Short mmCIF file of C-alpha atoms in Angstrom, two decimals:
data_model
loop_
_atom_site.label_atom_id
_atom_site.label_comp_id
_atom_site.label_asym_id
_atom_site.label_seq_id
_atom_site.Cartn_x
_atom_site.Cartn_y
_atom_site.Cartn_z
CA MET C 1 136.75 99.85 141.22
CA THR C 2 139.27 102.63 140.93
CA PRO C 3 138.88 104.33 137.58
CA ASP C 4 142.61 104.18 136.95
CA LYS C 5 142.56 100.44 136.57
CA ARG C 6 139.61 100.19 134.29
CA ILE C 7 140.04 99.56 130.63
CA ILE C 8 137.90 102.15 128.93
CA ALA C 9 138.54 101.07 125.36
CA ALA C 10 140.10 97.97 123.85
CA VAL C 11 140.61 96.29 120.53
CA TYR C 12 141.10 92.51 120.36
CA HIS C 13 142.48 90.68 117.31
CA LEU C 14 140.88 93.17 114.98
CA SER C 15 141.31 92.43 111.28
CA LYS C 16 139.72 93.85 108.19
CA ASP C 17 140.48 94.00 104.50
CA LEU C 18 139.98 97.47 103.10
CA GLY C 19 140.86 97.14 99.45
CA LYS C 20 143.89 95.70 97.68
CA HIS C 21 146.77 97.26 99.50
CA PHE C 22 145.15 98.19 102.70
CA LYS C 23 144.13 96.09 105.60
CA LEU C 24 144.17 96.06 109.34
CA GLN C 25 145.77 92.93 110.72
CA ASP C 26 145.40 91.51 114.18
CA ILE C 27 145.27 94.79 116.04
CA ASN C 28 145.34 94.59 119.82
CA LEU C 29 145.30 97.55 122.12
CA GLN C 30 143.88 98.61 125.41
CA ILE C 31 143.43 102.05 126.79
CA ALA C 32 142.98 102.59 130.50
CA ASN C 33 140.73 105.13 132.01
CA GLY C 34 142.46 108.50 132.06
CA GLU C 35 145.31 107.44 129.80
CA PHE C 36 146.72 109.55 126.98
CA VAL C 37 147.78 107.59 123.92
CA PHE C 38 149.15 108.68 120.59
CA LEU C 39 148.42 106.52 117.60
CA VAL C 40 151.19 107.32 115.13
CA GLY C 41 151.68 106.14 111.60
CA PRO C 42 152.04 107.38 108.03
CA SER C 43 148.89 108.23 106.13
CA GLY C 44 147.25 105.11 104.83
CA ALA C 45 148.43 103.07 107.78
CA GLY C 46 144.87 102.58 108.97
CA LYS C 47 144.67 105.06 111.86
CA SER C 48 141.38 106.62 110.80
CA THR C 49 139.84 103.25 110.03
CA LEU C 50 140.87 101.97 113.45
CA LEU C 51 139.33 105.03 115.09
CA ARG C 52 136.16 104.66 113.03
CA MET C 53 135.85 101.11 114.34
CA MET C 54 136.20 102.47 117.85
CA TYR C 55 133.21 104.80 117.39
CA MET C 56 131.57 101.99 115.45
CA ASP C 57 131.10 103.70 112.15
CA ASP C 58 132.68 100.59 110.74
CA TYR C 59 133.07 97.07 112.08
CA PRO C 60 135.99 94.62 112.08
CA ALA C 61 135.78 91.56 109.87
CA SER C 62 137.15 89.58 112.78
CA GLY C 63 138.03 90.39 116.32
CA GLN C 64 136.19 92.91 118.41
CA VAL C 65 136.16 96.44 119.73
CA VAL C 66 135.05 97.23 123.26
CA VAL C 67 134.38 100.79 124.36
CA GLY C 68 132.92 101.11 127.84
CA LYS C 69 130.03 98.69 127.95
CA PHE C 70 129.66 98.62 124.18
CA VAL C 71 130.95 95.58 122.33
CA SER C 72 131.21 95.70 118.52
CA THR C 73 130.16 92.10 118.03
CA ARG C 74 126.99 92.65 120.03
CA MET C 75 126.26 96.13 118.80
CA ARG C 76 122.83 96.97 117.47
CA ARG C 77 122.29 99.85 115.14
CA LYS C 78 119.86 101.47 117.56
CA THR C 79 122.39 101.66 120.35
CA ILE C 80 125.08 103.44 118.32
CA PRO C 81 123.81 106.88 119.43
CA ASN C 82 124.23 105.79 123.04
CA LEU C 83 127.87 104.92 122.37
CA ARG C 84 128.52 108.21 120.58
CA ARG C 85 127.20 110.13 123.58
CA LYS C 86 129.72 108.39 125.82
CA ILE C 87 132.72 109.28 123.72
CA GLY C 88 133.99 112.48 122.18
CA ILE C 89 135.30 112.57 118.62
CA ILE C 90 137.22 115.27 116.86
CA PHE C 91 138.67 115.43 113.35
CA GLN C 92 141.16 117.26 111.18
CA ASP C 93 138.28 119.04 109.39
CA PHE C 94 136.46 120.02 112.62
CA ARG C 95 133.03 118.93 111.34
CA LEU C 96 131.04 121.81 112.66
CA LEU C 97 127.63 122.90 111.43
CA GLU C 98 128.50 126.09 109.67
CA ASP C 99 125.01 127.54 109.79
CA ARG C 100 124.88 127.38 113.54
CA THR C 101 126.60 129.43 116.18
CA VAL C 102 129.38 128.12 118.44
CA PHE C 103 126.83 127.82 121.21
CA GLU C 104 124.38 125.84 119.02
CA ASN C 105 127.12 123.51 117.78
CA ILE C 106 128.13 122.62 121.29
CA ALA C 107 124.57 122.50 122.60
CA LEU C 108 123.66 119.99 119.87
CA ALA C 109 125.70 117.29 121.64
CA MET C 110 123.78 117.88 124.84
CA LYS C 111 120.38 118.31 123.18
CA VAL C 112 120.55 114.86 121.57
CA THR C 113 120.82 113.34 125.02
CA GLY C 114 117.70 115.23 126.10
CA THR C 115 119.46 117.61 128.52
CA GLY C 116 117.22 120.49 129.50
CA MET C 117 117.95 123.94 128.13
CA GLY C 118 118.57 125.37 131.59
CA GLU C 119 121.17 122.68 132.29
CA ILE C 120 122.78 123.24 128.90
CA LYS C 121 123.12 126.97 129.53
CA ARG C 122 124.57 126.34 132.94
CA GLN C 123 127.19 123.91 131.68
CA MET C 124 127.94 125.92 128.60
CA THR C 125 129.58 128.75 130.48
CA GLU C 126 132.04 126.35 132.02
CA ILE C 127 132.74 124.49 128.79
CA LEU C 128 133.16 127.67 126.74
CA THR C 129 135.52 129.08 129.36
CA ARG C 130 137.56 125.90 129.33
CA VAL C 131 138.17 126.15 125.62
CA GLY C 132 138.54 129.93 125.80
CA LEU C 133 135.67 130.80 123.47
CA TYR C 134 133.13 132.33 125.78
CA HIS C 135 133.40 135.67 124.00
CA LYS C 136 132.77 134.03 120.62
CA ARG C 137 129.78 131.93 121.59
CA TYR C 138 127.46 133.62 119.12
CA ASP C 139 129.89 133.57 116.19
CA TYR C 140 129.48 131.23 113.27
CA PRO C 141 132.32 128.74 112.51
CA PRO C 142 133.35 130.31 109.19
CA ALA C 143 134.18 133.47 111.11
CA LEU C 144 136.62 131.59 113.37
CA SER C 145 140.22 130.60 112.84
CA GLY C 146 141.12 126.92 112.36
CA GLY C 147 142.37 126.63 115.94
CA GLU C 148 139.19 128.20 117.27
CA GLN C 149 137.01 125.88 115.17
CA GLN C 150 138.90 122.92 116.54
CA ARG C 151 138.34 124.22 120.04
CA VAL C 152 134.63 124.39 119.31
CA ALA C 153 134.79 120.79 118.13
CA ILE C 154 136.62 119.83 121.31
CA ALA C 155 134.05 121.65 123.42
CA ARG C 156 131.30 119.72 121.65
CA ALA C 157 133.21 116.45 122.12
CA ILE C 158 133.57 116.94 125.87
CA ALA C 159 130.14 118.46 126.46
CA ASN C 160 128.73 115.16 127.70
CA ARG C 161 131.78 114.45 129.88
CA PRO C 162 132.96 111.44 127.88
CA ALA C 163 135.26 108.84 129.38
CA VAL C 164 137.29 108.76 126.20
CA LEU C 165 138.08 111.28 123.51
CA LEU C 166 139.07 110.06 120.04
CA ALA C 167 141.05 112.58 117.99
CA ASP C 168 141.80 111.91 114.34
CA GLU C 169 144.63 114.18 113.20
CA PRO C 170 143.17 117.06 115.20
CA THR C 171 146.12 119.35 114.38
CA GLY C 172 146.39 118.36 110.72
CA ASN C 173 144.97 121.63 109.44
CA LEU C 174 146.55 123.93 111.99
CA ASP C 175 149.61 126.14 112.15
CA PRO C 176 152.28 125.37 114.82
CA ALA C 177 150.87 127.88 117.33
CA ALA C 178 147.35 126.52 117.05
CA THR C 179 148.70 122.98 117.11
CA LYS C 180 150.45 123.64 120.40
CA ASN C 181 147.36 125.27 121.78
CA ILE C 182 145.14 122.30 120.82
CA LEU C 183 147.61 119.79 122.28
CA GLU C 184 147.71 121.72 125.52
CA LEU C 185 143.93 121.71 125.61
CA LEU C 186 143.85 117.93 125.03
CA PHE C 187 146.38 117.41 127.84
CA LYS C 188 144.24 119.61 130.08
CA ILE C 189 141.15 117.56 129.27
CA ASN C 190 143.14 114.39 129.93
CA ALA C 191 144.27 115.77 133.27
CA GLY C 192 140.58 116.05 134.12
CA GLY C 193 140.30 112.27 133.80
CA THR C 194 139.24 111.77 130.19
CA ALA C 195 141.25 109.17 128.27
CA VAL C 196 142.49 110.53 124.95
CA LEU C 197 143.49 108.53 121.85
CA MET C 198 144.98 110.85 119.32
CA ALA C 199 145.92 109.70 115.84
CA THR C 200 148.59 111.62 113.98
CA HIS C 201 151.10 111.07 111.22
CA ASP C 202 153.50 113.54 112.85
CA ILE C 203 155.95 111.56 115.02
CA ASP C 204 158.09 114.58 115.69
CA LEU C 205 155.12 116.39 117.09
CA VAL C 206 154.33 113.86 119.76
CA LYS C 207 157.53 111.98 120.67
CA SER C 208 158.71 114.65 123.07
CA PHE C 209 155.72 114.46 125.36
CA GLY C 210 156.61 111.16 126.95
CA GLN C 211 153.13 109.64 126.50
CA ARG C 212 152.44 106.17 125.30
CA ILE C 213 152.79 105.92 121.55
CA ILE C 214 151.34 103.18 119.41
CA TYR C 215 152.94 102.90 115.99
CA LEU C 216 150.75 101.67 113.19
CA GLU C 217 152.26 100.77 109.82
CA GLU C 218 150.56 99.10 106.94
CA GLY C 219 147.67 98.02 109.10
CA ARG C 220 149.76 96.49 111.86
CA ILE C 221 150.83 97.73 115.27
CA VAL C 222 154.62 97.64 115.01
CA ARG C 223 155.43 99.16 118.37
CA ASP C 224 153.58 100.15 121.49
CA LYS C 225 156.00 102.35 123.29
CA GLU C 226 155.24 103.29 126.80
CA MET C 227 157.50 105.95 128.29
CA ILE C 228 157.06 106.23 131.94
CA TYR C 229 158.34 109.24 133.73
CA VAL C 230 158.35 110.18 137.34
CA GLY C 231 155.31 112.08 138.48
CA ASP C 232 152.84 110.58 136.09
CA ILE C 233 149.79 110.58 138.30
CA ARG C 234 148.09 108.02 136.17
CA ASP C 235 150.99 105.63 136.26
CA ARG C 236 149.35 102.25 136.60
CA ILE C 237 152.58 100.31 136.95
CA ASP C 238 154.49 99.75 140.15
CA GLN C 239 157.84 101.47 140.64
CA SER C 240 160.00 98.35 140.13
CA LYS C 241 158.46 97.87 136.70
CA VAL C 242 158.84 101.54 136.01
CA SER C 243 162.55 101.56 136.61
CA ARG C 244 163.09 98.38 134.72
CA ARG C 245 161.10 99.62 131.79
CA ALA C 246 162.69 103.03 131.94
CA GLU C 247 166.04 101.32 131.58
CA MET C 248 164.89 99.41 128.55
CA LEU C 249 163.09 102.50 127.25
CA SER C 250 160.48 99.88 126.88
CA ASP C 251 159.89 99.41 123.23
CA HIS C 252 157.80 96.35 123.15
CA GLU C 253 155.11 94.55 121.25
CA ILE C 254 151.69 95.19 122.60
CA THR C 255 150.88 92.37 124.93
CA ASP C 256 150.30 94.08 128.23
CA GLY C 257 149.67 97.65 127.18
CA GLY C 258 147.08 99.20 129.43
CA LYS C 259 146.92 96.19 131.72
CA GLU C 260 147.96 96.16 135.31
CA MET K 1 114.10 113.68 129.01
CA LYS K 2 111.47 112.52 126.54
CA PHE K 3 109.82 115.91 126.54
CA ASN K 4 113.11 117.73 125.94
CA GLN K 5 113.92 115.42 123.04
CA PHE K 6 110.52 116.08 121.52
CA ARG K 7 110.91 119.82 121.95
CA TYR K 8 114.39 119.82 120.43
CA ILE K 9 113.18 117.81 117.44
CA ILE K 10 110.51 120.45 116.83
CA ASP K 11 113.15 123.17 117.34
CA GLU K 12 115.38 121.39 114.83
CA SER K 13 112.57 121.24 112.29
CA VAL K 14 111.70 124.92 112.66
CA GLY K 15 115.38 125.90 112.64
CA MET K 16 116.06 123.85 109.55
CA LEU K 17 113.20 125.44 107.64
CA ARG K 18 114.31 128.90 108.68
CA ARG K 19 117.97 128.35 107.79
CA ARG K 20 117.25 126.65 104.52
CA MET K 21 114.59 129.05 103.27
CA ALA K 22 116.28 129.76 99.91
CA ALA K 23 116.98 126.08 99.14
CA ASN K 24 113.45 125.16 100.12
CA LEU K 25 111.96 127.88 97.90
CA ILE K 26 113.92 126.58 94.92
CA ALA K 27 112.80 123.04 95.61
CA VAL K 28 109.19 124.18 96.02
CA VAL K 29 109.26 126.06 92.71
CA ILE K 30 110.75 123.08 90.84
CA MET K 31 108.27 120.67 92.36
CA GLY K 32 105.38 123.13 91.98
CA LEU K 33 106.01 123.57 88.29
CA SER K 34 106.22 119.87 87.63
CA LEU K 35 103.07 119.32 89.60
CA LEU K 36 101.45 122.09 87.57
CA ILE K 37 102.13 120.09 84.42
CA LEU K 38 100.54 117.02 85.93
CA ALA K 39 97.58 118.96 87.29
CA ALA K 40 97.06 120.80 83.99
CA PHE K 41 97.09 117.49 82.22
CA LEU K 42 94.45 116.14 84.59
CA LEU K 43 92.35 119.23 84.11
CA VAL K 44 92.46 118.96 80.33
CA THR K 45 91.59 115.27 80.51
CA LEU K 46 88.77 116.04 82.90
CA ASN K 47 87.26 118.64 80.58
CA ILE K 48 87.61 116.58 77.41
CA SER K 49 86.10 113.53 79.01
CA GLY K 50 83.32 115.76 80.34
CA VAL K 51 82.50 116.92 76.83
CA ILE K 52 82.67 113.33 75.56
CA GLU K 53 80.33 112.14 78.21
CA LYS K 54 77.91 114.96 77.70
CA THR K 55 77.87 114.40 73.93
CA SER K 56 77.34 110.69 74.23
CA LYS K 57 74.52 111.26 76.71
CA GLU K 58 72.71 113.34 74.13
CA THR K 59 72.78 110.49 71.66
CA ARG K 60 69.24 109.20 70.91
CA VAL K 61 67.78 106.46 68.79
CA PHE K 62 64.98 107.68 66.52
CA ILE K 63 62.22 105.36 65.38
CA TYR K 64 60.32 106.83 62.40
CA LEU K 65 56.81 105.57 61.86
CA GLU K 66 55.23 104.64 58.56
CA ASP K 67 52.79 107.20 57.18
CA GLY K 68 49.31 106.66 58.50
CA THR K 69 50.26 104.37 61.33
CA GLY K 70 47.32 104.05 63.69
CA GLU K 71 47.30 104.95 67.32
CA GLU K 72 47.11 101.33 68.42
CA VAL K 73 50.23 100.33 66.48
CA SER K 74 51.94 103.44 67.65
CA ARG K 75 51.17 102.63 71.27
CA GLU K 76 52.43 99.13 70.70
CA ILE K 77 55.77 100.56 69.46
CA TYR K 78 55.96 102.74 72.58
CA SER K 79 55.49 99.80 74.94
CA ARG K 80 57.91 97.66 72.99
CA GLY K 81 60.44 100.48 73.24
CA MET K 82 59.94 100.79 76.98
CA GLY K 83 60.30 97.03 77.21
CA ILE K 84 63.91 97.12 76.08
CA GLU K 85 66.14 96.80 79.09
CA GLU K 86 68.67 99.48 78.13
CA VAL K 87 66.04 102.09 77.33
CA GLU K 88 65.43 104.76 79.91
CA GLU K 89 62.86 106.91 78.21
CA VAL K 90 60.66 106.89 75.14
CA VAL K 91 59.25 110.19 73.87
CA PHE K 92 56.73 110.62 71.07
CA ILE K 93 57.48 113.41 68.63
CA SER K 94 54.59 114.19 66.32
CA ARG K 95 55.29 115.28 62.81
CA ASP K 96 53.97 118.77 63.61
CA GLU K 97 56.27 119.01 66.56
CA ALA K 98 59.15 117.84 64.39
CA LEU K 99 58.40 120.48 61.80
CA ALA K 100 58.25 123.18 64.42
CA ASN K 101 61.58 122.02 65.78
CA PHE K 102 63.01 122.03 62.28
CA ARG K 103 61.71 125.53 61.69
CA GLN K 104 63.26 126.70 64.88
CA ALA K 105 66.57 125.04 64.02
CA LEU K 106 66.63 126.75 60.65
CA GLY K 107 66.11 130.11 62.29
CA GLU K 108 66.21 132.90 59.74
CA GLU K 109 66.19 130.42 56.88
CA SER K 110 62.89 128.94 58.10
CA ASP K 111 60.92 130.51 55.27
CA LEU K 112 62.44 127.88 53.07
CA LEU K 113 59.93 125.51 54.64
CA ASP K 114 57.06 127.63 53.38
CA ALA K 115 57.75 126.25 49.96
CA LEU K 116 56.80 122.82 51.16
CA GLU K 117 53.38 121.37 50.54
CA GLY K 118 52.19 120.11 53.87
CA ASN K 119 54.52 118.34 56.25
CA PRO K 120 56.93 115.77 54.82
CA LEU K 121 58.15 114.66 58.25
CA PRO K 122 56.94 111.43 59.84
CA ASP K 123 55.85 110.81 63.40
CA ALA K 124 58.67 109.45 65.51
CA TYR K 125 59.72 107.99 68.83
CA ARG K 126 62.90 109.16 70.49
CA LEU K 127 64.65 106.54 72.64
CA LYS K 128 66.98 107.64 75.38
CA LEU K 129 69.33 104.93 76.63
CA LYS K 130 70.35 104.40 80.13
CA PRO K 131 73.81 105.85 80.85
CA GLY K 132 76.47 103.17 80.40
CA TYR K 133 74.57 101.57 77.51
CA ILE K 134 75.40 104.27 75.04
CA ARG K 135 77.57 102.05 72.91
CA SER K 136 77.35 101.37 69.22
CA LYS K 137 76.77 97.64 69.79
CA VAL K 138 73.73 98.23 71.97
CA MET K 139 72.32 100.83 69.64
CA GLU K 140 72.88 98.64 66.61
CA ARG K 141 71.00 95.79 68.28
CA ILE K 142 68.11 98.01 69.31
CA ALA K 143 67.93 99.55 65.86
CA ALA K 144 67.88 96.14 64.17
CA GLN K 145 65.19 94.95 66.60
CA ALA K 146 62.97 98.02 66.20
CA ALA K 147 63.21 97.97 62.40
CA GLU K 148 61.29 94.67 62.48
CA TRP K 149 58.34 96.09 64.41
CA PRO K 150 55.12 96.73 62.52
CA GLY K 151 54.53 100.35 61.64
CA VAL K 152 58.24 101.21 61.77
CA GLU K 153 59.64 102.72 58.64
CA GLU K 154 63.20 103.42 59.71
CA VAL K 155 65.47 103.53 62.73
CA ARG K 156 68.32 105.99 62.90
CA TYR K 157 70.96 106.89 65.46
CA GLY K 158 73.67 108.54 63.44
CA ARG K 159 75.50 105.28 63.15
CA LYS K 160 78.49 106.35 61.10
CA TRP K 161 79.09 109.44 63.17
CA PHE K 162 78.68 107.51 66.35
CA GLU K 163 81.01 104.69 65.43
CA ARG K 164 83.69 107.14 64.32
CA GLY K 165 83.24 109.15 67.49
CA GLU K 166 83.50 106.02 69.58
CA LYS K 167 86.80 105.05 67.95
CA LEU K 168 88.10 108.57 68.44
CA VAL K 169 87.21 108.54 72.07
CA ARG K 170 88.84 105.16 72.60
CA GLY K 171 91.99 106.43 70.85
CA PHE K 172 91.93 109.57 72.92
CA TYR K 173 91.74 107.64 76.20
CA ILE K 174 94.61 105.32 75.22
CA VAL K 175 96.88 108.22 74.23
CA ASP K 176 95.76 110.22 77.24
CA LEU K 177 96.46 107.38 79.63
CA ALA K 178 99.92 106.79 78.12
CA LEU K 179 100.79 110.47 78.23
CA GLY K 180 99.37 110.70 81.75
CA LEU K 181 101.56 107.85 82.87
CA ILE K 182 104.65 109.47 81.38
CA VAL K 183 103.82 112.83 82.95
CA PHE K 184 103.13 111.16 86.26
CA LEU K 185 106.41 109.22 86.23
CA SER K 186 108.35 112.30 85.25
CA VAL K 187 106.82 114.27 88.10
CA ILE K 188 107.59 111.52 90.58
CA PHE K 189 111.14 111.43 89.20
CA VAL K 190 111.59 115.19 89.49
CA ILE K 191 110.22 115.25 93.00
CA SER K 192 112.17 112.28 94.28
CA ASN K 193 115.33 113.66 92.68
CA THR K 194 114.79 117.08 94.20
CA VAL K 195 114.29 115.50 97.61
CA ARG K 196 117.31 113.26 97.11
CA LEU K 197 119.54 116.20 96.25
CA THR K 198 118.23 118.11 99.25
CA ILE K 199 119.20 115.26 101.47
CA LEU K 200 122.61 114.66 99.85
CA ASN K 201 123.32 118.37 100.26
CA ARG K 202 122.81 117.88 103.94
CA ARG K 203 124.87 114.71 104.16
CA ARG K 204 127.66 116.46 106.09
CA ALA K 205 125.27 117.90 108.63
CA ILE K 206 123.57 114.52 109.02
CA ASP K 207 126.92 112.82 109.55
CA ILE K 208 127.78 115.36 112.22
CA MET K 209 124.49 114.73 113.98
CA LYS K 210 125.17 111.00 113.90
CA LEU K 211 128.61 111.64 115.32
CA VAL K 212 127.34 113.44 118.40
CA GLY K 213 124.90 110.63 119.08
CA ALA K 214 121.66 111.93 117.60
CA THR K 215 119.02 109.24 117.25
CA ASN K 216 117.50 108.49 113.86
CA ALA K 217 114.28 110.22 114.91
CA TYR K 218 116.18 113.31 115.89
CA ILE K 219 117.82 113.46 112.50
CA GLN K 220 114.95 112.25 110.34
CA VAL K 221 111.88 114.00 111.71
CA PRO K 222 112.97 117.49 110.62
CA PHE K 223 113.65 116.19 107.12
CA ILE K 224 110.34 114.36 106.95
CA ILE K 225 108.53 117.48 108.09
CA GLU K 226 110.44 119.51 105.55
CA GLY K 227 109.58 117.01 102.79
CA ALA K 228 105.89 117.03 103.72
CA LEU K 229 105.82 120.83 103.74
CA GLN K 230 107.61 120.98 100.42
CA GLY K 231 105.05 118.61 98.93
CA MET K 232 102.18 120.54 100.42
CA VAL K 233 103.37 124.03 99.47
CA SER K 234 104.41 122.98 95.98
CA SER K 235 101.06 121.31 95.28
CA LEU K 236 99.25 124.39 96.59
CA LEU K 237 101.45 126.49 94.33
CA ALA K 238 100.56 124.23 91.38
CA GLY K 239 96.89 124.52 92.36
CA VAL K 240 96.96 128.33 92.49
CA LEU K 241 98.83 128.56 89.18
CA LEU K 242 96.46 126.13 87.53
CA PHE K 243 93.42 128.01 88.81
CA THR K 244 94.83 131.23 87.37
CA LEU K 245 95.38 129.52 84.02
CA PHE K 246 91.88 128.11 84.26
CA GLN K 247 90.37 131.54 84.80
CA VAL K 248 92.24 132.95 81.82
CA ALA K 249 91.28 129.97 79.59
CA GLY K 250 87.68 130.24 80.77
CA ARG K 251 87.44 133.61 78.99
CA TYR K 252 88.06 131.93 75.67
CA ILE K 253 86.51 128.51 76.19
CA PRO K 254 83.06 128.48 77.75
CA GLY K 255 81.87 125.63 79.95
CA LEU K 256 85.23 124.62 81.38
CA VAL K 257 85.12 122.87 84.74
CA PHE K 258 87.80 122.95 87.42
CA ILE K 259 89.00 119.99 89.42
CA ARG K 260 86.66 119.30 92.32
CA THR K 261 87.63 120.71 95.69
CA ASP K 262 87.87 117.33 97.37
CA ALA K 263 90.13 116.13 94.56
CA VAL K 264 92.33 119.20 95.01
CA SER K 265 92.63 118.60 98.77
CA GLY K 266 93.35 114.94 98.05
CA PHE K 267 96.08 116.03 95.66
CA VAL K 268 97.65 118.29 98.30
CA VAL K 269 97.55 115.54 100.89
CA PHE K 270 99.02 113.07 98.35
CA CYS K 271 101.87 115.44 97.55
CA ALA K 272 102.60 116.06 101.24
CA ALA K 273 102.74 112.29 101.83
CA LEU K 274 104.94 111.91 98.75
CA GLY K 275 107.33 114.55 100.03
CA ALA K 276 107.53 112.99 103.50
CA LEU K 277 107.98 109.52 102.09
CA GLY K 278 110.58 110.80 99.63
CA SER K 279 112.65 112.32 102.42
CA PHE K 280 112.36 109.20 104.49
CA SER K 281 113.34 106.77 101.75
CA ALA K 282 116.13 109.02 100.49
CA MET K 283 117.68 109.00 103.96
CA ARG K 284 117.19 105.27 104.22
CA ARG K 285 118.90 104.60 100.90
CA HIS K 286 121.60 107.18 100.75
CA LEU K 287 122.53 107.67 104.37
CA LYS K 288 121.88 104.23 105.76
CA LEU K 289 119.94 105.64 108.63
#
């Protein structure tokens, strides 16, 4: 099986009431291995809730979520840690342990899987270099800038080489320079083969990148826009489709998103 | 893999204790002081009930013989006395002995007795009851029984005093038990609340650990160890403080006894278990682990 064709994460007919004015309704989406997808919508649209269901911190009332081999309807509480080790998650507020160094924060993700200390140290050099924080490995998060803290969070998220990275407004607390930096880092990680699903309210920020964008409004997917451009190495669609879709600028309801 | 996990859990526990030294100390002091109240209460109860027991053990029933009772009748009274089930010991006190005792009891005033013509005191038997039978009902029955025997002039056991004392003791135990229950519940409340706050303070950290895929054991064990240590250290603190208080009080009140060593160790173990259980259930309830 070529990894490009595999669906790494999918949501089928997901619905859930979340209070009076807030519900997710019949959400369907599929993310292929190595794909980069933006999930865009105003705050309150249900982006965070949808992501939470993908790392199974919450469950749909109906429908199901599939991430790798984990299926929400068959999920047992005990196996949740196994799922979390296979995916990376980052947030607007970084969620770092402030009383531990950068190194310890990142190492935690590997320690919980039982990775030996020697192995952790060996991989750490590479990970820290990738996020550009090798020189700050013994600093504590409060001493770092927002952008740096988010890079620590990203390093922790990718420490176990996840197949998919979920990012919930990762640039929400950052200035434009740091935002650009974080986005570049996410693209770099994606280029390494990790699928990325990034939720943001900022359409302007992401529309220029030419990645697939899923629009979520009031708990519904209103558009799943797939912009295909020449040279996309992870283009899963044959060239005839590409040109046809490029012509239409392919705004379409999600029916075949992520499928061959 | 297993070994690494185990090692990291121990690392986590040690790291957590080191990092949270200040918070732990505060918790230990709060818990230690509330345990001190409970332990002090137990110590006071222990000493008062000790005095009560000792006093009631010294209670005797006295059978006074008629003047000029012959040896045969007297011996008969002795064997009847010994025949009573609740009686442990029967001792004969001759009138001369009684007078000597009286003289001794009067001390410096004993020359008052010189004014007496002869010895006005009768011969007597002193009945000691078996422990557990020292109750006014039993003594009343024995007294009524013995009063009927030939050669017996009077039976006395300090009835009024004893009945009043008995009521007082019963009242004391009821109040003591009620107070003890309140103190105990308050201490449990203080401790469980302290533990709960400790855990809620760490909610963010726990959520982060869950996020990166830490198992429940990985998250919980350090907290359970911390809870057990808090319980242990705070009960030891309470013990040391109480012992200090005990030493000071001992200078003013003679005959005080301290809680037995095995009870103290039991208390420490109990508090450690309480701390561990508190951590565990707080995580269960508040963090849905």
